[in-house]
Structures are given as C-alpha cells and as structure tokens.
XYZ file of N, CA, C and O in Angstrom:
644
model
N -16.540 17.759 -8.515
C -16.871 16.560 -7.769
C -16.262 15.339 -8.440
O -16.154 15.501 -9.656
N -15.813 14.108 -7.972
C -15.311 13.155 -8.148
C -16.477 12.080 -7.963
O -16.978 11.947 -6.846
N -16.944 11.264 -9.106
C -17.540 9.832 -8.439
C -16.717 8.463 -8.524
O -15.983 8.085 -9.437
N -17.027 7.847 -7.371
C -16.130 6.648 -7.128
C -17.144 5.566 -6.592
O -18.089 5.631 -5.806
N -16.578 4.548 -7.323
C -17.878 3.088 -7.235
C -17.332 2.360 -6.627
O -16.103 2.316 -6.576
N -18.294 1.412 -5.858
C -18.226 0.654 -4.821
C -19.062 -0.920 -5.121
O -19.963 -1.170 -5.922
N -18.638 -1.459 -4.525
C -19.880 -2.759 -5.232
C -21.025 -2.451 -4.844
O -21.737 -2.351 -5.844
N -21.781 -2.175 -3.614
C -22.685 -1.662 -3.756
C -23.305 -0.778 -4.185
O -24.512 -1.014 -4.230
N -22.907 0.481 -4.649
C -23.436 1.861 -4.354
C -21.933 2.591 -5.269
O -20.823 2.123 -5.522
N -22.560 3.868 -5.551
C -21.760 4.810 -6.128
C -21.784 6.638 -5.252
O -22.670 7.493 -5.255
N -20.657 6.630 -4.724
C -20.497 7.754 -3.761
C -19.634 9.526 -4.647
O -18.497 9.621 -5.108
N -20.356 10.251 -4.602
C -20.223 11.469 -4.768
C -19.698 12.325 -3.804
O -20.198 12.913 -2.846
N -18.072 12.234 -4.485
C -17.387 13.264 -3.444
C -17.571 15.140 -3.331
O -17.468 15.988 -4.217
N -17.713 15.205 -2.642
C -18.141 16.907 -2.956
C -16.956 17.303 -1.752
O -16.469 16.539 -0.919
N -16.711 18.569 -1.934
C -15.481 19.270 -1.586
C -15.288 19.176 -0.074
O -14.165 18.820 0.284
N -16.241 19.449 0.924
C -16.257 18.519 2.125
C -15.730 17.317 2.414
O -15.064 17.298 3.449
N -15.844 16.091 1.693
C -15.617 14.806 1.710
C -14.036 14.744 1.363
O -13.272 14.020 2.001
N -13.587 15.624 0.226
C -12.421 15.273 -0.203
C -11.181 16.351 0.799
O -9.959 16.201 0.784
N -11.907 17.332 1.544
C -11.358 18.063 2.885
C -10.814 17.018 3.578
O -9.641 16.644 3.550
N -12.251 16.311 4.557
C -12.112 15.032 5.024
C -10.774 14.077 4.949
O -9.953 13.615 5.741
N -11.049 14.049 3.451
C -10.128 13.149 3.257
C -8.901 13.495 3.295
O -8.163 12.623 3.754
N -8.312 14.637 2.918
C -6.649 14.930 3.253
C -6.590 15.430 4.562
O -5.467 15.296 5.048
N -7.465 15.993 5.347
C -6.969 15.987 6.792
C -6.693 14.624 7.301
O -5.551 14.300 7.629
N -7.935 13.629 7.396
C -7.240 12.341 7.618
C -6.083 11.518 6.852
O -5.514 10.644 7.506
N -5.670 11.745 5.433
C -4.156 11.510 4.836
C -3.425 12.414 6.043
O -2.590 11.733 6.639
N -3.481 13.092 6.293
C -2.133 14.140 7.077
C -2.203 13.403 8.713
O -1.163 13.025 9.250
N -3.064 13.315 9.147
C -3.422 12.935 10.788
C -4.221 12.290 10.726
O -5.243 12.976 10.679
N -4.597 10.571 10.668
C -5.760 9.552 10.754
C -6.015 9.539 12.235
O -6.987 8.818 12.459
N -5.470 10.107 13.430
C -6.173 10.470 14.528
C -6.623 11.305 15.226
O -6.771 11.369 16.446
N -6.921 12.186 14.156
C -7.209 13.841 14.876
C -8.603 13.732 14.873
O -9.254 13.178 13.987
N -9.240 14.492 16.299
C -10.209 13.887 16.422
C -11.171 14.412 15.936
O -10.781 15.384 15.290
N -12.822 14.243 15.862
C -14.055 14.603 15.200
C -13.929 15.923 15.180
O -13.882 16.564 14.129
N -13.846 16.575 16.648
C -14.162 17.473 17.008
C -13.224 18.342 15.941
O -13.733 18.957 15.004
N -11.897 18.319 16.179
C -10.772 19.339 15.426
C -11.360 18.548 13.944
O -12.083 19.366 13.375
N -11.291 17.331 13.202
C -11.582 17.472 11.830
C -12.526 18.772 11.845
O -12.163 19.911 11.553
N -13.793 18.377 12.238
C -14.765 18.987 11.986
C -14.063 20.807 12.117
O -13.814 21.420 11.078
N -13.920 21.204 12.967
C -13.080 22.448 12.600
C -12.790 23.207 11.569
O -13.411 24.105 10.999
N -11.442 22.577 11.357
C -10.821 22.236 9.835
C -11.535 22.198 8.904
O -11.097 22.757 7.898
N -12.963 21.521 8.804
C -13.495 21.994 7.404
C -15.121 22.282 7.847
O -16.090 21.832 7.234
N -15.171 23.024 8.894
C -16.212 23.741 9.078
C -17.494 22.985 9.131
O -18.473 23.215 8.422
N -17.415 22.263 9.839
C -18.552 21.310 10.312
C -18.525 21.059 11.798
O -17.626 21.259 12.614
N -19.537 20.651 11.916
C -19.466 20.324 13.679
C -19.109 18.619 13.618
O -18.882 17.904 12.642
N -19.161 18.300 15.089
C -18.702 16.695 15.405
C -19.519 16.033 14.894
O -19.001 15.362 14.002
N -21.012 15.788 15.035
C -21.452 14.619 14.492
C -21.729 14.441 12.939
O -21.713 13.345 12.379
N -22.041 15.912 12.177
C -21.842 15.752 10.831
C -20.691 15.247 10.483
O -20.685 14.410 9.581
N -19.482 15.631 11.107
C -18.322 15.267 10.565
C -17.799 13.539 10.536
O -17.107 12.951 9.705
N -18.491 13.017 11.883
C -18.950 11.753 12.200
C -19.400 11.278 11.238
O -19.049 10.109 11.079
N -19.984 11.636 10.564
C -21.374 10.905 9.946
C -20.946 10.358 8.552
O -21.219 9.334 7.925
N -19.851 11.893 8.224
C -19.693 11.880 6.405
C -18.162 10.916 6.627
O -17.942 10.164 5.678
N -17.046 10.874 7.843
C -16.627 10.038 7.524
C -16.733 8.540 8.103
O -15.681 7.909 8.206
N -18.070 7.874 8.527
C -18.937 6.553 8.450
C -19.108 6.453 6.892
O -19.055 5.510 6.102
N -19.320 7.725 6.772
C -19.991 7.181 4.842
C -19.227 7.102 4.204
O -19.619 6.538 3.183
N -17.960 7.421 4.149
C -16.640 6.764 3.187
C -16.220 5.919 3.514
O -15.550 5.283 2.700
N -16.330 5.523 4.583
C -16.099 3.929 5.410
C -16.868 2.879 4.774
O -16.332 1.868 4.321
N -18.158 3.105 4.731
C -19.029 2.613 4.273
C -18.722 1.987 2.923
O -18.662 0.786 2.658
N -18.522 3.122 2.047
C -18.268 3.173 0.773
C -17.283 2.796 0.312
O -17.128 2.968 -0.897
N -16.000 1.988 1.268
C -14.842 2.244 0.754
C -14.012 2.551 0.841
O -12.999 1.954 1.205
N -14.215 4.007 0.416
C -13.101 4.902 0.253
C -11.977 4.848 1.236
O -10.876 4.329 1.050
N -12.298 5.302 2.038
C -11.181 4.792 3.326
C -11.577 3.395 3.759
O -12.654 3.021 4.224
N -10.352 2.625 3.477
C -10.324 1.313 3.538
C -9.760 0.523 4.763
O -9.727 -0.701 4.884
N -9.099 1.958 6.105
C -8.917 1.497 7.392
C -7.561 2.501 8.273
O -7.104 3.488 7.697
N -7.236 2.245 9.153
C -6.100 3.400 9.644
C -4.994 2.225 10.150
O -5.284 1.172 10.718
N -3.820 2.642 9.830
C -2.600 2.214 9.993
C -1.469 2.930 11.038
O -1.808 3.953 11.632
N -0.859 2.672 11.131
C 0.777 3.162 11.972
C 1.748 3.033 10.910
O 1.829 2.161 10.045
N 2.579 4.200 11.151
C 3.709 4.285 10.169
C 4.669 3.658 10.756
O 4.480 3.791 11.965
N 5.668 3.000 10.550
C 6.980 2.456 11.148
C 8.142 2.719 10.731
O 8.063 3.580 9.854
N 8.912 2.485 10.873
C 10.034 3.117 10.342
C 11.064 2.038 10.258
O 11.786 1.791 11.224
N 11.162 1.305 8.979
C 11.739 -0.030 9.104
C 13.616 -0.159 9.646
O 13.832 -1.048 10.470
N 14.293 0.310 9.394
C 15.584 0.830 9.974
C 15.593 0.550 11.449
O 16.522 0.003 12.045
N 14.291 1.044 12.069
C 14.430 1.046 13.541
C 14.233 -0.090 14.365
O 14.503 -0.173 15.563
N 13.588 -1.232 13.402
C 13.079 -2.346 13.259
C 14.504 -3.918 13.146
O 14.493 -5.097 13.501
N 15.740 -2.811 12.311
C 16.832 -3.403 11.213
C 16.640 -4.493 10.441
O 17.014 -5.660 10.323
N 15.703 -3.447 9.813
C 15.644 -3.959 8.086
C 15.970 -2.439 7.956
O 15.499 -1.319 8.152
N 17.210 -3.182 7.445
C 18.115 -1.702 6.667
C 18.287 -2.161 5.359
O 19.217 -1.517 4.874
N 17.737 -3.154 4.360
C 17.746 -3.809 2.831
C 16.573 -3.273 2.605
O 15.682 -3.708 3.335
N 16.140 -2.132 1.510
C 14.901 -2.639 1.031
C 15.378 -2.654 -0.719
O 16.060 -1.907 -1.419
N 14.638 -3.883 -0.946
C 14.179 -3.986 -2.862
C 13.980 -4.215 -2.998
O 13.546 -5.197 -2.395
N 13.594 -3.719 -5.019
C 12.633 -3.699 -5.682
C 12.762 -5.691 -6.119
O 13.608 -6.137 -5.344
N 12.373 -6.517 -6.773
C 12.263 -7.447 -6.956
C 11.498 -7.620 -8.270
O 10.268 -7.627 -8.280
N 12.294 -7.771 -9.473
C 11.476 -8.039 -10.642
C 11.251 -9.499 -10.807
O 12.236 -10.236 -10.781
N 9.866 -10.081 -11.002
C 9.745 -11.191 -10.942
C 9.226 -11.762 -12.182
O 8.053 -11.436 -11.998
N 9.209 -12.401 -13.370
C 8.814 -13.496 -14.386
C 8.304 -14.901 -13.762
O 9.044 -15.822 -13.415
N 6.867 -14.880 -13.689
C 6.640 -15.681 -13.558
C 5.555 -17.164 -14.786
O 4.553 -16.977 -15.477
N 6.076 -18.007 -14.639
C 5.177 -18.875 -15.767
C 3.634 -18.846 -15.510
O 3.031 -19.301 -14.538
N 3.109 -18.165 -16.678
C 1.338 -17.832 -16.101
C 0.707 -18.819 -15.806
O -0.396 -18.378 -15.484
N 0.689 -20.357 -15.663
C -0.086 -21.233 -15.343
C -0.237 -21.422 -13.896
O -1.099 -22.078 -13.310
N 0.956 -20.591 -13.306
C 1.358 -20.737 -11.584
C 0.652 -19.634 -11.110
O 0.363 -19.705 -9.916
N 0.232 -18.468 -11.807
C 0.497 -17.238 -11.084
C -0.594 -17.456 -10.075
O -0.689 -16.669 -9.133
N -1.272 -18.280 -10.177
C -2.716 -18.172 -8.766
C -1.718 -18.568 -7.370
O -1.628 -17.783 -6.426
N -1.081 -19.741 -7.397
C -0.086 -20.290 -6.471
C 0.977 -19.727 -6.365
O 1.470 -19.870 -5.246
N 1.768 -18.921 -7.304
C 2.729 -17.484 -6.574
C 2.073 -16.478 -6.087
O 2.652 -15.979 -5.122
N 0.692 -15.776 -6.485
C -0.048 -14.978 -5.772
C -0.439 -15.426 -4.140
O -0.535 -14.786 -3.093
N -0.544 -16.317 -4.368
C -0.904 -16.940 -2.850
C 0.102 -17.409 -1.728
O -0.244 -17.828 -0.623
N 1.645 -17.250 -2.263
C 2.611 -17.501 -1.969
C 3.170 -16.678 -1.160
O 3.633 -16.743 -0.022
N 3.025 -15.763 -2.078
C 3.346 -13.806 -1.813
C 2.093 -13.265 -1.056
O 2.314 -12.207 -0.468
N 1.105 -13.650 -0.966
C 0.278 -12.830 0.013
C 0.362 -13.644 1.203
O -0.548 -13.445 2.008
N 1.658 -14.946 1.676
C 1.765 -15.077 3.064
C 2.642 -15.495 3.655
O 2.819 -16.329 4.543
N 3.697 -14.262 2.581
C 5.116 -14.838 3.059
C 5.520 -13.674 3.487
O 5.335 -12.697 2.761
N 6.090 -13.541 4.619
C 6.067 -12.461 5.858
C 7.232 -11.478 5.026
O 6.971 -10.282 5.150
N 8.102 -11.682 4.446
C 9.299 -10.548 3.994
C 8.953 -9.957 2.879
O 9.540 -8.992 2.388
N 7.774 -10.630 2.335
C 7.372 -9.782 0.918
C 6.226 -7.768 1.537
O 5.023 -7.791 1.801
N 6.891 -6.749 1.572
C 6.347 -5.872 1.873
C 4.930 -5.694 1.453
O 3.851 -5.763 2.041
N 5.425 -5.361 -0.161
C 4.354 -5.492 -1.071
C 4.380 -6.179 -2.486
O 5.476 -6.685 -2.728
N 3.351 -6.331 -3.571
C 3.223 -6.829 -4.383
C 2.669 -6.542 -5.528
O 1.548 -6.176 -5.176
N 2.711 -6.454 -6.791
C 2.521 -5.502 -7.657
C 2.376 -6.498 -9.185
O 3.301 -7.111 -9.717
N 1.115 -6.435 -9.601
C 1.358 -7.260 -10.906
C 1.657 -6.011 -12.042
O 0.980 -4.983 -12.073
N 2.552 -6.233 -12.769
C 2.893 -5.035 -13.923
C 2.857 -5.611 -15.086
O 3.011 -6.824 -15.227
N 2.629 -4.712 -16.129
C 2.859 -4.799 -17.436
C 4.473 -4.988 -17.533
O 5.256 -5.084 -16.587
N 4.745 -5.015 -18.827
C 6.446 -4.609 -19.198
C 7.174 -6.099 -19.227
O 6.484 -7.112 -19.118
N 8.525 -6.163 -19.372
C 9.427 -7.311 -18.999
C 8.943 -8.288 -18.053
O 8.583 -9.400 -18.439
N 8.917 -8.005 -17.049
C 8.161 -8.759 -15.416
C 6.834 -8.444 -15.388
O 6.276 -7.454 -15.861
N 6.288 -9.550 -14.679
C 5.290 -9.736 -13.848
C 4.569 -9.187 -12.386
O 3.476 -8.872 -11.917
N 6.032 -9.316 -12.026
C 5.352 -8.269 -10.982
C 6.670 -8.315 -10.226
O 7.621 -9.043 -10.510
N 6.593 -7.325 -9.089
C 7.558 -6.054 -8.710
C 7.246 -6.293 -6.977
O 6.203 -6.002 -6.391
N 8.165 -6.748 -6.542
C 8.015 -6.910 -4.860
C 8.819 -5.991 -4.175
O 9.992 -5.625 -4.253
N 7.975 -5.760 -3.572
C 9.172 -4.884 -2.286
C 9.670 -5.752 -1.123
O 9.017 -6.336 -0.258
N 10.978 -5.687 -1.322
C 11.151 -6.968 -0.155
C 12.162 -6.212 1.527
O 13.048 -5.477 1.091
N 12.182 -6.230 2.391
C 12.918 -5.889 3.282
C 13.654 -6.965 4.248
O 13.176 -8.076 4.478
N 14.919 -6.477 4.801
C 15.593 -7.525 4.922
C 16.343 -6.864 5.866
O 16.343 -5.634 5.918
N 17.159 -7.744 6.827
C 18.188 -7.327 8.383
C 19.569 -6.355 7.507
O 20.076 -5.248 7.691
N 19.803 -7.605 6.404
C 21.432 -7.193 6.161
C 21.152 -7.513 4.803
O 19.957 -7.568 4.514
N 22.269 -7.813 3.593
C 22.309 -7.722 2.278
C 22.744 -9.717 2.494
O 22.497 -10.575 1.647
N 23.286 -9.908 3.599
C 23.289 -12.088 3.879
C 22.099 -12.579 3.743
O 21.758 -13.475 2.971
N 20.994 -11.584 5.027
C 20.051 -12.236 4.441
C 19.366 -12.280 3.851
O 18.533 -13.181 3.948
N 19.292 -11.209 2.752
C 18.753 -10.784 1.466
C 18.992 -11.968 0.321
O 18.319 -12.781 -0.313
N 20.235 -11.592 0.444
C 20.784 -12.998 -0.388
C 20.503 -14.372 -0.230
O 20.252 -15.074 -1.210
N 20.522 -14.798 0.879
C 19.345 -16.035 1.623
C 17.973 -16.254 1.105
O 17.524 -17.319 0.679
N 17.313 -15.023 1.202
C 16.130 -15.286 0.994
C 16.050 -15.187 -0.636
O 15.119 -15.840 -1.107
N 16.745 -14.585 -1.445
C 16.334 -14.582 -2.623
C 16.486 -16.428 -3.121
O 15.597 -17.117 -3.620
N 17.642 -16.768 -2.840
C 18.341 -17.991 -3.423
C 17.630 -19.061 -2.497
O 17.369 -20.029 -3.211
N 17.118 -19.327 -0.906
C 16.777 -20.069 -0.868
C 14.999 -19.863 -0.461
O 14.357 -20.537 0.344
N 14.504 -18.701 -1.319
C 13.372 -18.758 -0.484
C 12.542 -18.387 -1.942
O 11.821 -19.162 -2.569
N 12.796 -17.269 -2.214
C 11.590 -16.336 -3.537
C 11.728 -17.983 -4.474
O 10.866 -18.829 -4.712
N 12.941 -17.934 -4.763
C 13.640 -18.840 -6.297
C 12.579 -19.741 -6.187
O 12.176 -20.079 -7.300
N 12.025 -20.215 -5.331
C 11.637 -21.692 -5.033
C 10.302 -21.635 -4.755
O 9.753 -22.613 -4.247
N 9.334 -20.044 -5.162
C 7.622 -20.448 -5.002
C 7.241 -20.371 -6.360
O 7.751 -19.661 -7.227
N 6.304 -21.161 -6.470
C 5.209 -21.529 -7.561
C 5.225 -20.468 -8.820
O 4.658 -19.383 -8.947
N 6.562 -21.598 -10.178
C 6.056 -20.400 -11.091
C 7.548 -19.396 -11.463
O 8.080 -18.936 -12.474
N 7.766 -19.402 -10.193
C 9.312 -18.529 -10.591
C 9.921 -18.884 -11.523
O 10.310 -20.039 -11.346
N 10.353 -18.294 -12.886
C 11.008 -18.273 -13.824
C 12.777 -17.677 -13.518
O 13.893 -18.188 -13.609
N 12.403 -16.773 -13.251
C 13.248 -15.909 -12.938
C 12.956 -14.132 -12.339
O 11.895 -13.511 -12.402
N 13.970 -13.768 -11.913
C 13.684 -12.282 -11.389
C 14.981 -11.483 -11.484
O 16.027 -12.125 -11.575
N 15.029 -9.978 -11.470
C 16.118 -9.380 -11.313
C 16.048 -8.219 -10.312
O 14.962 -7.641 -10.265
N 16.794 -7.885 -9.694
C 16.346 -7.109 -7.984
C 17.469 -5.965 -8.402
O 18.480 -6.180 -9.071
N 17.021 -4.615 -7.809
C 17.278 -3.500 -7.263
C 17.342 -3.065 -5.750
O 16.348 -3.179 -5.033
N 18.768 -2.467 -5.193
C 18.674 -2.607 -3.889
C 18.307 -1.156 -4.270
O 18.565 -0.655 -5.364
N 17.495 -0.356 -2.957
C 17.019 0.889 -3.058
C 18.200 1.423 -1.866
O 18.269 0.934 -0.739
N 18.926 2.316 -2.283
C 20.022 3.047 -1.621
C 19.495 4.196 -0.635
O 19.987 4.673 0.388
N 18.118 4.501 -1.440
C 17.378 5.760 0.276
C 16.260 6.127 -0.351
O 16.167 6.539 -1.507
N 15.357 5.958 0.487
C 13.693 6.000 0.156
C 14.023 8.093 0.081
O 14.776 8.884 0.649
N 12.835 8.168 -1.063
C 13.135 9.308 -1.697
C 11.650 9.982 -1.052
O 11.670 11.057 -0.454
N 10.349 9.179 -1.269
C 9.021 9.413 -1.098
C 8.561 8.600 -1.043
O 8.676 7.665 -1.835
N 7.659 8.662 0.201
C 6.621 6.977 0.480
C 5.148 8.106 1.063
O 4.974 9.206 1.588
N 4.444 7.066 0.598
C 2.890 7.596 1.099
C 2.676 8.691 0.803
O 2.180 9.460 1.627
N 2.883 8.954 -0.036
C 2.310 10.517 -1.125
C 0.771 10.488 -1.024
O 0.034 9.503 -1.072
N 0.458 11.765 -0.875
C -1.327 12.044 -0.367
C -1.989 11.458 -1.836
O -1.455 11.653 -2.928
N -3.103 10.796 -1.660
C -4.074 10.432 -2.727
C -5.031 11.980 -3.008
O -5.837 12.214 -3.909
N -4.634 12.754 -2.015
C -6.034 13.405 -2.072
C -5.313 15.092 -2.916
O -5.768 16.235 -2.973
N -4.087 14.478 -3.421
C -3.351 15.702 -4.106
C -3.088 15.296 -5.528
O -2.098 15.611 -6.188
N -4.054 14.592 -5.897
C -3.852 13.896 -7.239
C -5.004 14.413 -7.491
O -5.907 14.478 -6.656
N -5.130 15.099 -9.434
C -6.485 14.829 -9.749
C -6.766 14.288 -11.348
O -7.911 14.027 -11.720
C-alpha cells in the first residue's frame, strides 16, 4: 500500500485504487461500468473509490492530448533560465501567464528553472526569446535547447514505485 497526504486528510492506496488509477492513466474516459470490470468491481463502488481520489487529490482532473505539430508549433525547447532571486515571485507570475511558456520547472543545478517553450517556426522562436522571455522580471540570463523529436511524454505515474 502507498500513503499519500492531502491537506486535509491522508488517503491509503490499496491495490484497487492504484488499478483505478492506471486504467484511468491509459483511458480517462472509459466508463464506470468497463473501469469497474477491469478491476472487478461493479459501477457504483467503482464510482465511489474514484470520487475519493478526487476528493483527495490524487487525481487532480482529466485533460485532452494534442498533438502540437498539428496545431504548427513544430519548435519545441528546453529553456534554461538564471534568474536574480529577488524577482523570482514576479518571473513566476510572468510565466504562469504567458501563453507560449508550455511548462515551468524550478531546478536545482546551474539554472533556475527549465521552460518548455513551443513555437510556429525557429523566427518566431527567436522573436520570442529576444523580444519577449529576455525582458520578464529577473532574467539574468538563459541558455535553450531545441528538442529535435519528443522521445516520451506522459509516462504512467502509476508504473513508478
């Protein structure tokens, strides 16, 4: 069994729950009825236990995959960023609402943190680095990696132990 804390409450995964949980990693819309199947429960128990990881947390909501290429954002990279620590509240806040930043990552090491950025073409990549990142709250400097072909994205949580 696995325990995992919550601000309220502390939830005990037992082998059911963590079933649960990689059928919904594999298919977040398959329904009660077939989960329940799959790990040998009926619909409303199966209902019930995943309300209670909802509840708890654990599953934190359901998404759509996209496929950015199809979108053309054919740029994606990594983005090493140094930033001066007196800013970092106002680059954090910068980056959580600036539409091309994918994601955001504070790290140990050389940098500060590690953006995933996506972009039409490598012009306007270059655009946005020089007239857009350079210029929020704090930027010291950064050094970027273009990623040449996504290798693995969204690797199951529920295959880790």
């Amino acid at each position: 069994m696995t325990t995992l804390e919550n601000k309220s409450s502390t939830k005990v995964l037992d082998t059911l729950d963590r079933k649960i949980l990689q059928c919904l990693e594999h298919d977040g819309r398959i329904s009660f009825a077939t989960l329940g199947e799959h790990i040998g429960l009926s619909k409303t128990p199966c209902w019930n236990r995943v309300n209670d990881l909802i509840k708890h947390g654990i599953i934190e909501g359901y998404s759509t995959r996209i496929d950015p290429a199809k979108l053309g954002l054919t740029i994606r990279a990594l983005v090493h960023v140094v930033v001066d620590f007196s800013f970092y509240q106002a680059f954090e806040a910068a980056i959580i609402a600036h539409p091309n930043v994918r994601s955001c990552q504070a790290v140990t090491g050389d940098y500060d943190y590690v953006l995933e950025i996506l972009a039409t073409d490598i012009h306007a990549f270059d655009r946005l680095l020089r007239e857009n990142l350079s210029q929020l709250p704090g930027v010291e400097r950064f050094n970027t990696a273009i990623s040449t072909r996504l290798v693995k994205s969204n690797g199951p949580y529920t295959a880790m132990d």
